[in-house]
Coordinates of C-alpha atoms and ligand atoms in Angstrom, one line a residue:
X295 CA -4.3 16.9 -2.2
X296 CA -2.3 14.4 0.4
X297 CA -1.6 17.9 2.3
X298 CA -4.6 17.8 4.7
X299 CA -3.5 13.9 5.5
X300 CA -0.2 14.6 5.8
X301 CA -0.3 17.3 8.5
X302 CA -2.2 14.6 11.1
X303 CA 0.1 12.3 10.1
X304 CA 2.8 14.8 11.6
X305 CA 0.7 15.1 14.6
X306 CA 0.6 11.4 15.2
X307 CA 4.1 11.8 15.1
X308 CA 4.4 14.4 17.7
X309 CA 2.1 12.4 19.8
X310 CA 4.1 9.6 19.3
X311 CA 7.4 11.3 20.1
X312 CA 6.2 13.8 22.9
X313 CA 5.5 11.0 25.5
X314 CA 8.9 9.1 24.8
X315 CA 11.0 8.0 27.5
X316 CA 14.0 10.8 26.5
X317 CA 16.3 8.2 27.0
X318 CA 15.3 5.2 26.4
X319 CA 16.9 4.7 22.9
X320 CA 20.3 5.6 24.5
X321 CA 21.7 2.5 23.9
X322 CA 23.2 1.2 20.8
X323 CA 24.7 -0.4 18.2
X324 CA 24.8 -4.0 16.1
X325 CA 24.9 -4.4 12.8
X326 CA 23.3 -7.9 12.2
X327 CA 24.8 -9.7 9.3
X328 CA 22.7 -12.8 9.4
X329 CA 22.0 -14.1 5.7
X330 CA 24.7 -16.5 6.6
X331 CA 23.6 -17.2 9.7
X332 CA 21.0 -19.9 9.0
X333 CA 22.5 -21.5 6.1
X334 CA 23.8 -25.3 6.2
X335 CA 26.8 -26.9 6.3
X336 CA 26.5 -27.4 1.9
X337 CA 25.6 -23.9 0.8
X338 CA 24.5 -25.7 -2.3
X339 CA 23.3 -22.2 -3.6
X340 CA 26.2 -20.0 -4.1
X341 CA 23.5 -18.0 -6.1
X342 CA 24.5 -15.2 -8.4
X343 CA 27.8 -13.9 -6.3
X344 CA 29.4 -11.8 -8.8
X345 CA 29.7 -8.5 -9.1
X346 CA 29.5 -6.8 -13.1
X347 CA 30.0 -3.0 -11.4
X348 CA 32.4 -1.3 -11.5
X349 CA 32.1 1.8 -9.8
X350 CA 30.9 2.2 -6.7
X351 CA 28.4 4.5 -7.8
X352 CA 26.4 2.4 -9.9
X353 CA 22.8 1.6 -9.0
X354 CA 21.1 -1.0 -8.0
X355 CA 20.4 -2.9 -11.0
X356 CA 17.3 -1.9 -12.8
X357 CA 17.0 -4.6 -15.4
X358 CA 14.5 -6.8 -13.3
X359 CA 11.7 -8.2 -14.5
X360 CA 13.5 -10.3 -16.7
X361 CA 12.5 -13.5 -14.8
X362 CA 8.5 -14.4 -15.3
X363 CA 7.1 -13.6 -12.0
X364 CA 5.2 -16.9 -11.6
X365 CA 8.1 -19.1 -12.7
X366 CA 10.0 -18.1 -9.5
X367 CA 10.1 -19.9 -6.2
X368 CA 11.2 -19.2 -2.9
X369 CA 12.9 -21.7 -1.2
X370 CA 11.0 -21.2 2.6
X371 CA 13.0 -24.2 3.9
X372 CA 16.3 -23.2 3.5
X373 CA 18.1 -20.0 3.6
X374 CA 21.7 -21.1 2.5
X375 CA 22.7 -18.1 0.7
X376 CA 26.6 -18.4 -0.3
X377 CA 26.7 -14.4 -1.4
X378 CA 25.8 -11.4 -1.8
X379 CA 22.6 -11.0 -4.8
X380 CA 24.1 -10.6 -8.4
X381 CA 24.7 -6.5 -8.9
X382 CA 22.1 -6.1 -11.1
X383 CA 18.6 -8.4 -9.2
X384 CA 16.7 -5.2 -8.8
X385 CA 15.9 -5.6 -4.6
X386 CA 12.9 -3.1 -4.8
X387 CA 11.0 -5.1 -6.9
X388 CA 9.8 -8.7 -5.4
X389 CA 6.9 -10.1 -3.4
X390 CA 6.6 -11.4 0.1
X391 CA 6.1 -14.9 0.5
X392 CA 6.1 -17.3 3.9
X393 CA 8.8 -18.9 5.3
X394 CA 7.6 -19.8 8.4
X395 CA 11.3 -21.5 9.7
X396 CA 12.8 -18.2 9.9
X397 CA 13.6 -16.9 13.0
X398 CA 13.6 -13.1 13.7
X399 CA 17.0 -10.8 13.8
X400 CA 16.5 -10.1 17.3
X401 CA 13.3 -10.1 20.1
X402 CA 11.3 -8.0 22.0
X403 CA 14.0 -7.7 24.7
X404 CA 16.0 -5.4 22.3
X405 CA 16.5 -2.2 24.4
X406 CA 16.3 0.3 21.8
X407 CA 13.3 -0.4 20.6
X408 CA 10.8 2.6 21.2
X409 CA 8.1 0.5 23.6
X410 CA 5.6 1.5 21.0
X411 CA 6.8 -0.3 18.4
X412 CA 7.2 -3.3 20.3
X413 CA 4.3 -5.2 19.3
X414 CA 5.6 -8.9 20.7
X415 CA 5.8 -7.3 24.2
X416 CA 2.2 -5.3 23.6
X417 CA 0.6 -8.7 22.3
X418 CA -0.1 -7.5 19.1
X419 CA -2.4 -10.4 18.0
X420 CA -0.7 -10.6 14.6
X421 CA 2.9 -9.6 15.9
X422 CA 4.5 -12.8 15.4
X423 CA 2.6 -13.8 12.1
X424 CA 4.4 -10.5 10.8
X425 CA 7.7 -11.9 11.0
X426 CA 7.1 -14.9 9.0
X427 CA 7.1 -13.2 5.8
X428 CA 10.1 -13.0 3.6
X429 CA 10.7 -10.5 0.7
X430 CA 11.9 -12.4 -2.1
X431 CA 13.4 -10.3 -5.1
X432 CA 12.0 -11.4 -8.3
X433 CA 15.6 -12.0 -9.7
X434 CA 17.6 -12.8 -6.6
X435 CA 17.1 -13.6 -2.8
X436 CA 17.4 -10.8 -0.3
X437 CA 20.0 -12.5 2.6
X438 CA 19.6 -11.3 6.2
X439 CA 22.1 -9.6 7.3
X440 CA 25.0 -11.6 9.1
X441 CA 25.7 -9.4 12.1
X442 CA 28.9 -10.8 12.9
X443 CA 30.1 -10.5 9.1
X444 CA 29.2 -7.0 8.7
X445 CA 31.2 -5.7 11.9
X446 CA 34.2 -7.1 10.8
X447 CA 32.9 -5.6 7.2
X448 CA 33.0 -2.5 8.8
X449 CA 35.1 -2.3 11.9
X450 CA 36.5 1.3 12.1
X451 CA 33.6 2.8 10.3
X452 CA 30.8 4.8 11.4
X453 CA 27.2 4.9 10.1
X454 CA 24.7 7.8 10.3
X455 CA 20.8 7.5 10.5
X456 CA 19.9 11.2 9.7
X457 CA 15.7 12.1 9.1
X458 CA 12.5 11.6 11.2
X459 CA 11.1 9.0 13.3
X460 CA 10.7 6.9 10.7
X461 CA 14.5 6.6 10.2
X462 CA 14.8 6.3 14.1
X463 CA 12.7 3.2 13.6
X464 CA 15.3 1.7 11.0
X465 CA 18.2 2.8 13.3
X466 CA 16.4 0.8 16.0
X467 CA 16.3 -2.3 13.5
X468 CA 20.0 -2.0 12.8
X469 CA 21.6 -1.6 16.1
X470 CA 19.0 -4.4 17.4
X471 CA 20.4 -6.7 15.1
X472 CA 23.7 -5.5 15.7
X473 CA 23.4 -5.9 18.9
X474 CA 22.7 -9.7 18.6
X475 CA 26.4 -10.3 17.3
X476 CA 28.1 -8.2 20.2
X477 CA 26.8 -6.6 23.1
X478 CA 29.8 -4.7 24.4
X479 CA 28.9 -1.1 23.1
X480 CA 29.2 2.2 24.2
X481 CA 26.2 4.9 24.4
X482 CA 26.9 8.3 23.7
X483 CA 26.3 11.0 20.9
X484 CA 28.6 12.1 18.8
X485 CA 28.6 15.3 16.3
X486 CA 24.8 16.1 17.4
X487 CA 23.6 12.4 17.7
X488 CA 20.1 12.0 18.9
X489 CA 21.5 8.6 20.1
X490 CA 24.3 5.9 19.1
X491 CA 26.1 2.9 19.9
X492 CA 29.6 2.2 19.4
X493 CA 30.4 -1.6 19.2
X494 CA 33.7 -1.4 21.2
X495 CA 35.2 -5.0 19.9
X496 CA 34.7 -3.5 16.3
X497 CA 35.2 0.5 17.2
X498 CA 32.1 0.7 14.6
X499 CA 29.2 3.5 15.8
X500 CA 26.0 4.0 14.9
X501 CA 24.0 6.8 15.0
X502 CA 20.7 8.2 14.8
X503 CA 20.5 11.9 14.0
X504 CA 17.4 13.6 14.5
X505 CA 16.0 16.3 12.0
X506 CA 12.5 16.5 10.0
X507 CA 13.4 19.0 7.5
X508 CA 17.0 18.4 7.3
X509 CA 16.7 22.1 6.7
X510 CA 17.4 24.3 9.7
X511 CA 14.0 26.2 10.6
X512 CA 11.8 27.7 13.2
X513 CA 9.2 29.7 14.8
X514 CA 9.4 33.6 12.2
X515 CA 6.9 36.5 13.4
X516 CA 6.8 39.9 11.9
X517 CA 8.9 43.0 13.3
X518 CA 7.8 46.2 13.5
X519 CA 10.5 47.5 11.0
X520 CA 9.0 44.9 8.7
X521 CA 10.9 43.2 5.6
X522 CA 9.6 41.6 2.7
X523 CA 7.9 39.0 4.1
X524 CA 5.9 41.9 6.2
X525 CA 4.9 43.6 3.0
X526 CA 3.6 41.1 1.9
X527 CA 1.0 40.7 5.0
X528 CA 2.7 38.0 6.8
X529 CA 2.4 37.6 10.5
X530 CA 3.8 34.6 11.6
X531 CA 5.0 31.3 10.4
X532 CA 8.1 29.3 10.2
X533 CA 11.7 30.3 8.5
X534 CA 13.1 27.6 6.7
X535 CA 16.7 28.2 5.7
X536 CA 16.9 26.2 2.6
X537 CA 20.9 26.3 2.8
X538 CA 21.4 25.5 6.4
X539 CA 21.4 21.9 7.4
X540 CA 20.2 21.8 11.5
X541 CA 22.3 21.4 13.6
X542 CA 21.5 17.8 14.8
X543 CA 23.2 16.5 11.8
X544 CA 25.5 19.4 10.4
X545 CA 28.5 17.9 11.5
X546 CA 27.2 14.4 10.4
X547 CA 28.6 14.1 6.9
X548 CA 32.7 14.7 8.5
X549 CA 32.0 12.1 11.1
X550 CA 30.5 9.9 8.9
X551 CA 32.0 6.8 6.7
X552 CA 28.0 5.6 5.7
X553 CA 24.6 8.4 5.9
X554 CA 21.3 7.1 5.5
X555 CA 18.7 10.0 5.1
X556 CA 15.2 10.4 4.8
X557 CA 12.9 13.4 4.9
X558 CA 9.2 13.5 3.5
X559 CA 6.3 13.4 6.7
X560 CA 6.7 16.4 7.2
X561 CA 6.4 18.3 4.1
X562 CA 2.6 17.8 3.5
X563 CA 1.8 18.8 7.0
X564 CA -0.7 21.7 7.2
X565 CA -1.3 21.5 10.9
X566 CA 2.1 22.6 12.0
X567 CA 3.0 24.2 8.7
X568 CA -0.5 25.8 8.3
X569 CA -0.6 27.4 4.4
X570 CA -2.3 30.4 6.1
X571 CA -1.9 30.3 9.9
X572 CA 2.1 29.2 10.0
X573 CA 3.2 28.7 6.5
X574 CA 6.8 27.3 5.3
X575 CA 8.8 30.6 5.0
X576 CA 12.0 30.0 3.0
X577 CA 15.1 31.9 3.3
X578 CA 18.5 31.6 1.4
X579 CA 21.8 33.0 2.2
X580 CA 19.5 34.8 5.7
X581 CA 17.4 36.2 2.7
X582 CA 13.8 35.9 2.3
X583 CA 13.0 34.2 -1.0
X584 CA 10.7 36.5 -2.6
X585 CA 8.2 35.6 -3.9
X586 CA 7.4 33.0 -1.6
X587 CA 7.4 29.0 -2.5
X588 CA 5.4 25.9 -1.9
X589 CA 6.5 23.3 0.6
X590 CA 6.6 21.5 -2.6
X591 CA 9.1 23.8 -4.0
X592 CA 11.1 24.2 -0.8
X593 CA 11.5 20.7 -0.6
X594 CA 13.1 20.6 -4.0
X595 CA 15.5 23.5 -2.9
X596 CA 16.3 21.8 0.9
X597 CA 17.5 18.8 -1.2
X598 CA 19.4 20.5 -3.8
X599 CA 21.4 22.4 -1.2
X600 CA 21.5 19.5 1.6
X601 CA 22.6 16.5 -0.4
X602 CA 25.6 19.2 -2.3
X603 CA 26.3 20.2 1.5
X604 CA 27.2 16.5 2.1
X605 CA 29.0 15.6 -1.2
X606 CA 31.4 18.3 -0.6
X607 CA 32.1 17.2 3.1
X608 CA 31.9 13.4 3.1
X609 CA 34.8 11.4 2.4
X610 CA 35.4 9.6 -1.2
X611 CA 35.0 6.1 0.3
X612 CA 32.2 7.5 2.2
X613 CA 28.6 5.6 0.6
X614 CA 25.4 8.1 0.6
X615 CA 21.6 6.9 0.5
X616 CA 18.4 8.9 0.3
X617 CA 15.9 6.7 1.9
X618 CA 12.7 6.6 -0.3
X619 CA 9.3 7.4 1.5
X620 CA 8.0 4.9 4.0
X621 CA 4.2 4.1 3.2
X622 CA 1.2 5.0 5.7
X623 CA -1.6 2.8 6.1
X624 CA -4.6 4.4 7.2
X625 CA -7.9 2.9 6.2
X626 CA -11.5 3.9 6.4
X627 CA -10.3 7.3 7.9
X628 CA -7.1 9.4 8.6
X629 CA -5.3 9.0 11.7
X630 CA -7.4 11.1 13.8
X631 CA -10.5 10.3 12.7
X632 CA -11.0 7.0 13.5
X633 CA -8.3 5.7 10.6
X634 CA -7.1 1.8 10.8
X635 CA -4.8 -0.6 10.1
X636 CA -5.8 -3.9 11.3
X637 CA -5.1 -6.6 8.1
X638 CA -3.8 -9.6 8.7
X639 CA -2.1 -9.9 5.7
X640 CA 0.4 -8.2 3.3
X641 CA -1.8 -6.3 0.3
X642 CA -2.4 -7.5 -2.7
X643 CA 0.0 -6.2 -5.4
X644 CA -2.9 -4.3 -7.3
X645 CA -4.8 -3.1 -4.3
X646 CA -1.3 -1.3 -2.7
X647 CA -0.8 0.2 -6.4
X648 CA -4.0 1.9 -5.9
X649 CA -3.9 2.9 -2.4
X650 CA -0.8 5.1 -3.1
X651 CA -1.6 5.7 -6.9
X652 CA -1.3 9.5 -7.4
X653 CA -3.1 9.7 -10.4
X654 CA -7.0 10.3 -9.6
X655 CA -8.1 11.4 -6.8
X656 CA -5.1 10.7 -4.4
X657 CA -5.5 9.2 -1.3
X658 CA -5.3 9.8 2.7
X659 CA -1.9 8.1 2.0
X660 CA -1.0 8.9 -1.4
X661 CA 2.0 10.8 0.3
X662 CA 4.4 8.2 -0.3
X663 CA 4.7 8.4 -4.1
X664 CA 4.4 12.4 -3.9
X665 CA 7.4 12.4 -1.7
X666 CA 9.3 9.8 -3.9
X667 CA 8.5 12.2 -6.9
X668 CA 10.9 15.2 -5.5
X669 CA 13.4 12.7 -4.0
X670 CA 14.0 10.9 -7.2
X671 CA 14.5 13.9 -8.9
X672 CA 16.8 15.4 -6.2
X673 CA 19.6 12.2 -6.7
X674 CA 20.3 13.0 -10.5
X675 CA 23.1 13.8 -11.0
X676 CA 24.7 13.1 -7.4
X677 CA 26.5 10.3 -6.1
X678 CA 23.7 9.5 -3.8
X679 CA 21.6 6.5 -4.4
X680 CA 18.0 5.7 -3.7
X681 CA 17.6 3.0 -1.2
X682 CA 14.1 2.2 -2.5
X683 CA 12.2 0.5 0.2
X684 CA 8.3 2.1 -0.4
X685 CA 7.1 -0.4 -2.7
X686 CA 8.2 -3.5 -0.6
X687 CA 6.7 -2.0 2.2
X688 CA 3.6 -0.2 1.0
X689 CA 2.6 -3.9 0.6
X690 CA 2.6 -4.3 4.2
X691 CA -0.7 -2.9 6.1
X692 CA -0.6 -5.9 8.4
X693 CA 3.5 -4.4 10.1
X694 CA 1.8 -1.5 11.8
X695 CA 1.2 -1.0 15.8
X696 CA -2.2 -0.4 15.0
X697 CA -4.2 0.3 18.4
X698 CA -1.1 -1.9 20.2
X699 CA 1.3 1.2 20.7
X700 CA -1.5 2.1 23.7
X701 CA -2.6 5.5 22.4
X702 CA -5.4 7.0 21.4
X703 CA -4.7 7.0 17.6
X704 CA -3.9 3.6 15.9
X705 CA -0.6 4.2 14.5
X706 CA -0.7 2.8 11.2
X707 CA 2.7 5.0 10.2
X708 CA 5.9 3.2 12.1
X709 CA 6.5 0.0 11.9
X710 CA 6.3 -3.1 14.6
X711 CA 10.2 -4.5 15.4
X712 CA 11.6 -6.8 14.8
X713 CA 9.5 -6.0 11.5
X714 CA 9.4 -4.4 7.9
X715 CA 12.4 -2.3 8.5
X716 CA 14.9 -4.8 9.7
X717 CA 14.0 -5.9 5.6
X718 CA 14.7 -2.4 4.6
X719 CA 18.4 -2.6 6.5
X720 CA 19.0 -6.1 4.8
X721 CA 19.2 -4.1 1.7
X722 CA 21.1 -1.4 3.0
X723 CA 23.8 -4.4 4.3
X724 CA 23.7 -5.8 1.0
X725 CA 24.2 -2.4 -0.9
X726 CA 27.0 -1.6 1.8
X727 CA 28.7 -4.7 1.1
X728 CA 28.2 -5.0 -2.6
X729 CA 29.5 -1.2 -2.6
X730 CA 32.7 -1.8 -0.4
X731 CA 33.1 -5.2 -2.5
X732 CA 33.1 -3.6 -5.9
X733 CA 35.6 0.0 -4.2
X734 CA 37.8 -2.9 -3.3
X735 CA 38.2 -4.2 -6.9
X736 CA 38.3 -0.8 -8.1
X737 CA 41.5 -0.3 -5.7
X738 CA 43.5 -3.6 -7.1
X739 CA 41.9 -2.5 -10.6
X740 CA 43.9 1.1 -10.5
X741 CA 47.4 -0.8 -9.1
X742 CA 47.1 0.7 -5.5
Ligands
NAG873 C1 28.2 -14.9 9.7 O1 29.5 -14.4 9.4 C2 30.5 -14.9 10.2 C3 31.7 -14.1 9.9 O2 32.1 -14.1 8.6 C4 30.7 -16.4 9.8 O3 31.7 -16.9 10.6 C5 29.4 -17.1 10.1 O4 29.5 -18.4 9.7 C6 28.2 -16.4 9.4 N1 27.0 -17.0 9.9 C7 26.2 -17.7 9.2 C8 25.1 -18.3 9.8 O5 26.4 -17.8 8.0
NAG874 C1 23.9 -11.1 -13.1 O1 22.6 -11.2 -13.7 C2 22.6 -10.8 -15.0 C3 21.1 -10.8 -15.5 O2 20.3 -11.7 -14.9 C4 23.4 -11.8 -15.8 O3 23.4 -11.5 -17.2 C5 24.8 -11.8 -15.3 O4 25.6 -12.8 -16.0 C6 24.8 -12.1 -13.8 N1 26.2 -11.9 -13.4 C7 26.8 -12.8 -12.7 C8 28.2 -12.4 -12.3 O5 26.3 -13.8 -12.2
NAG875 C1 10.8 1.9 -6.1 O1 10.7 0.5 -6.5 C2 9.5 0.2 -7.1 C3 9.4 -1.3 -7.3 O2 10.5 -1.7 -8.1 C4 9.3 1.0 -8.4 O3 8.0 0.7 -8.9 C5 9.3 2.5 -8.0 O4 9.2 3.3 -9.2 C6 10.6 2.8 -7.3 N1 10.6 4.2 -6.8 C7 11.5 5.1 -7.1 C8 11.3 6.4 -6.5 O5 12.5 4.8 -7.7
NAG876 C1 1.0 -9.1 27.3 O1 0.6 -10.4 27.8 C2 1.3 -10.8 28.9 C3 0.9 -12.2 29.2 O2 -0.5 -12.4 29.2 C4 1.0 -9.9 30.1 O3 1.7 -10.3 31.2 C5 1.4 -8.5 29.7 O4 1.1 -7.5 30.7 C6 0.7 -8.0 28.4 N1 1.3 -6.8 27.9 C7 0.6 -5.7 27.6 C8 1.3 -4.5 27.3 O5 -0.6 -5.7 27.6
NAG877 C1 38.1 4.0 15.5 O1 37.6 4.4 14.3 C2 37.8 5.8 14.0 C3 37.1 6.1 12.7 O2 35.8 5.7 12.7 C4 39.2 6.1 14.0 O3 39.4 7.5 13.8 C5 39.9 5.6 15.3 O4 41.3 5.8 15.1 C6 39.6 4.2 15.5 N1 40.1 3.8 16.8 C7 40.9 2.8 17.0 C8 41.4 2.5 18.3 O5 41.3 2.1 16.0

């Protein structure tokens, strides 16, 4: 299975994060609003602006399709987008096309980005080439954020980045672009931040809260006066408390008006959570679960108890997303073995399908749909909604750092910035503001 893959992956990211500057992220916050920001003086494409929702809890729209693919085009010239994408253009499903005129959200001077995933200031050869793709919907376009329009959106609020280094890369992408609109922020970290930014002239913070399991855990050996577990011939391993959230981010969902989460690296990663050396122990209510579960299992129960946790704390106007699983690239090899990413190019739609197709024999990086399996699942019946980003960006093997993040190991798993995920918090803007849009209606709708 993707297991074997999985675990190096988590050591790439351990290798990554062990030689980090501590602080060099410590500075914060823009939310960049800029799909009005390039268009002309006639918006002559006030395209699909309404808003057929009513609740704030409906998805995005999942009748797409409905436009034949090869009758669409892209208008690379101008980007004159009068609104926000009709409630129901599906922005998961699309294709990137070249638009060479557009200009980036924000440069290489950004502060917060981590310096390897600065691939404009490492000379990536392609690092510029990656930023002159667009993802283009199928039914709608996909605006770049407005910076300025989104903090006076969401003056007042706050916005929580909570799940692994991949999410830390999309905090980067926000508050970069953020940042861009206003540069008078604050740095400090608030109910367990990692990092965040407040942007003073909007009192709007940002945060980034750090936590790979979402589930509290740690180092478990055996006691003399042994329990279960000890019976059972355990030594050592790692306790997983399936109903404690960690600390990092416990307090989160109070603080919080917006959360953003992602878990899955770390799930499928044998050579921290070694199945005989170190397995996943998982507890409930201090408890050992008896008998013992998968990862694959405990990951189904971390979710069940986490995203409840946060439904019964966050605030009714609050908005929650599960971000879907971000794709790895690795060719030839895994990460550690010589593994690459050096295309030039974003995949072909077929050749991505069957890099991270699960059925056959799965792949080095087949993760991504495993992962989206048990997160899909998890969301039924919540008010969380998927913020489906893997099949826009498992098209894009040519967004990597590749050998340019100066280690050892190409890192074919985060992604360059300015880059994919700035694309990725477009849609999040979008969602945000169709969401608040369609709570406002909802408000003058009930007579308040
Ligand atoms: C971005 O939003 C601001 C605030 O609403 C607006 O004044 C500005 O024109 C927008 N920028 C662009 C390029 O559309
Ligand atoms: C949104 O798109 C759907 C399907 O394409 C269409 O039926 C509907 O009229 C559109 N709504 C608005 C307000 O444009
Ligand atoms: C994400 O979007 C892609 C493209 O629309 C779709 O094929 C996939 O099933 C979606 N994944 C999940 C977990 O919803
Ligand atoms: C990138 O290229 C510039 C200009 O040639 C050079 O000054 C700089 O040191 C290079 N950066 C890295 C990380 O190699
Ligand atoms: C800033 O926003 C927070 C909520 O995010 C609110 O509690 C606080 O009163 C606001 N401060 C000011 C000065 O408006």
């Amino acid at each position: 299975m993707a297991s074997r893959d999985s675990s190096r992956n988590l050591q790439q990211l351990q290798g990554i994060l062990s030689v980090l500057p501590p602080f060099f992220f410590a500075c914060v916050a823009l939310w960049f609003f800029s799909f009005l920001v390039q268009h002309s003086a006639s918006p002559r494409q006030h395209l699909e602006s309404g808003y057929s929702g009513n609740r704030p809890s409906d998805r995005l729209g999942t009748n797409a399709w409905s436009l034949k693919r090869n009758s669409e085009s892209y208008e690379t010239e101008s980007e004159d987008f009068g609104g926000l994408p009709n409630l129901s253009c599906d922005l998961s499903s699309g294709r990137w096309v070249r638009a060479k005129r557009r200009k980036p959200s924000y440069d290489d001077g950004c502060r917060d980005i981590f310096k390897g995933w600065n691939c404009l200031r490492n000379n990536k050869s392609n690092a510029r080439d990656i930023l002159t793709w667009v993802w283009k919907p199928w039914q709608c376009n996909l605006p770049k954020m407005n910076a300025t329009l989104f903090l006076e959106r969401f003056k007042n609020k706050r916005i929580g980045f909570v799940g692994d280094s991949l999410n830390r890369n999309m905090y980067a992408s926000f508050v970069c672009s953020l940042k861009q609109a206003s540069q008078n922020v604050r740095k400090w970290r608030p109910a367990g931040a990692d990092k965040a930014l407040t942007f003073l002239d909007y009192n709007l913070t940002v945060a980034y809260h750090r936590t790979n399991l979402l589930a509290r855990y740690g180092e478990w050996e055996a006691k003399d006066d042994g329990g279960a577990l000890e019976k059972l011939g355990f030594v050592k391993g790692y306790r997983v408390d399936v109903d404690v959230p960690q600390s990092t981010w416990a307090e989160a969902p109070l603080f919080h008006d917006v959360l953003v989460l992602n878990t899955g690296h770390w799930w499928w990663a044998p050579e921290k959570f070694d199945p005989e050396k170190s397995p996943m122990l998982f507890f409930k209510r201090g408890e050992p679960i008896i008998p013992v579960k998968s990862p694959e299992e405990g990951l189904d129960m971390v979710l069940k108890y986490m995203l409840t946790y946060i439904e019964r704390r966050m605030s009714a106007q609050g908005f929650m997303f599960l971000r879907t699983q971000s794709p790895r690239h690795f060719e030839g090899a895994d990460w550690n073995e010589g593994g690459t990413c050096h295309r030039r190019k974003p995949l072909e739609e077929k050749e991505a399908v069957s890099w991270f197709s699960l059925s056959k024999r799965p792949g080095p990086n087949a993760e991504m749909n495993q992962a989206n399996l048990h997160l899909s699942k998890a969301i039924r019946g919540t008010s969380f909604e998927l913020l489906n980003i893997s099949f826009l960006s498992s098209l894009r093997a040519d967004a990597h750092p590749s050998l340019s993040a100066g280690k050892l190991h190409e890192d074919c798993m985060h992604w360059c910035l300015p880059g994919v995920t700035d694309t990725w918090n477009d849609m999040l803007v979008v969602r945000l503001l169709q969401l608040q849009k369609v709570s406002a209606s909802d408000v003058e709708d009930s007579g308040f």
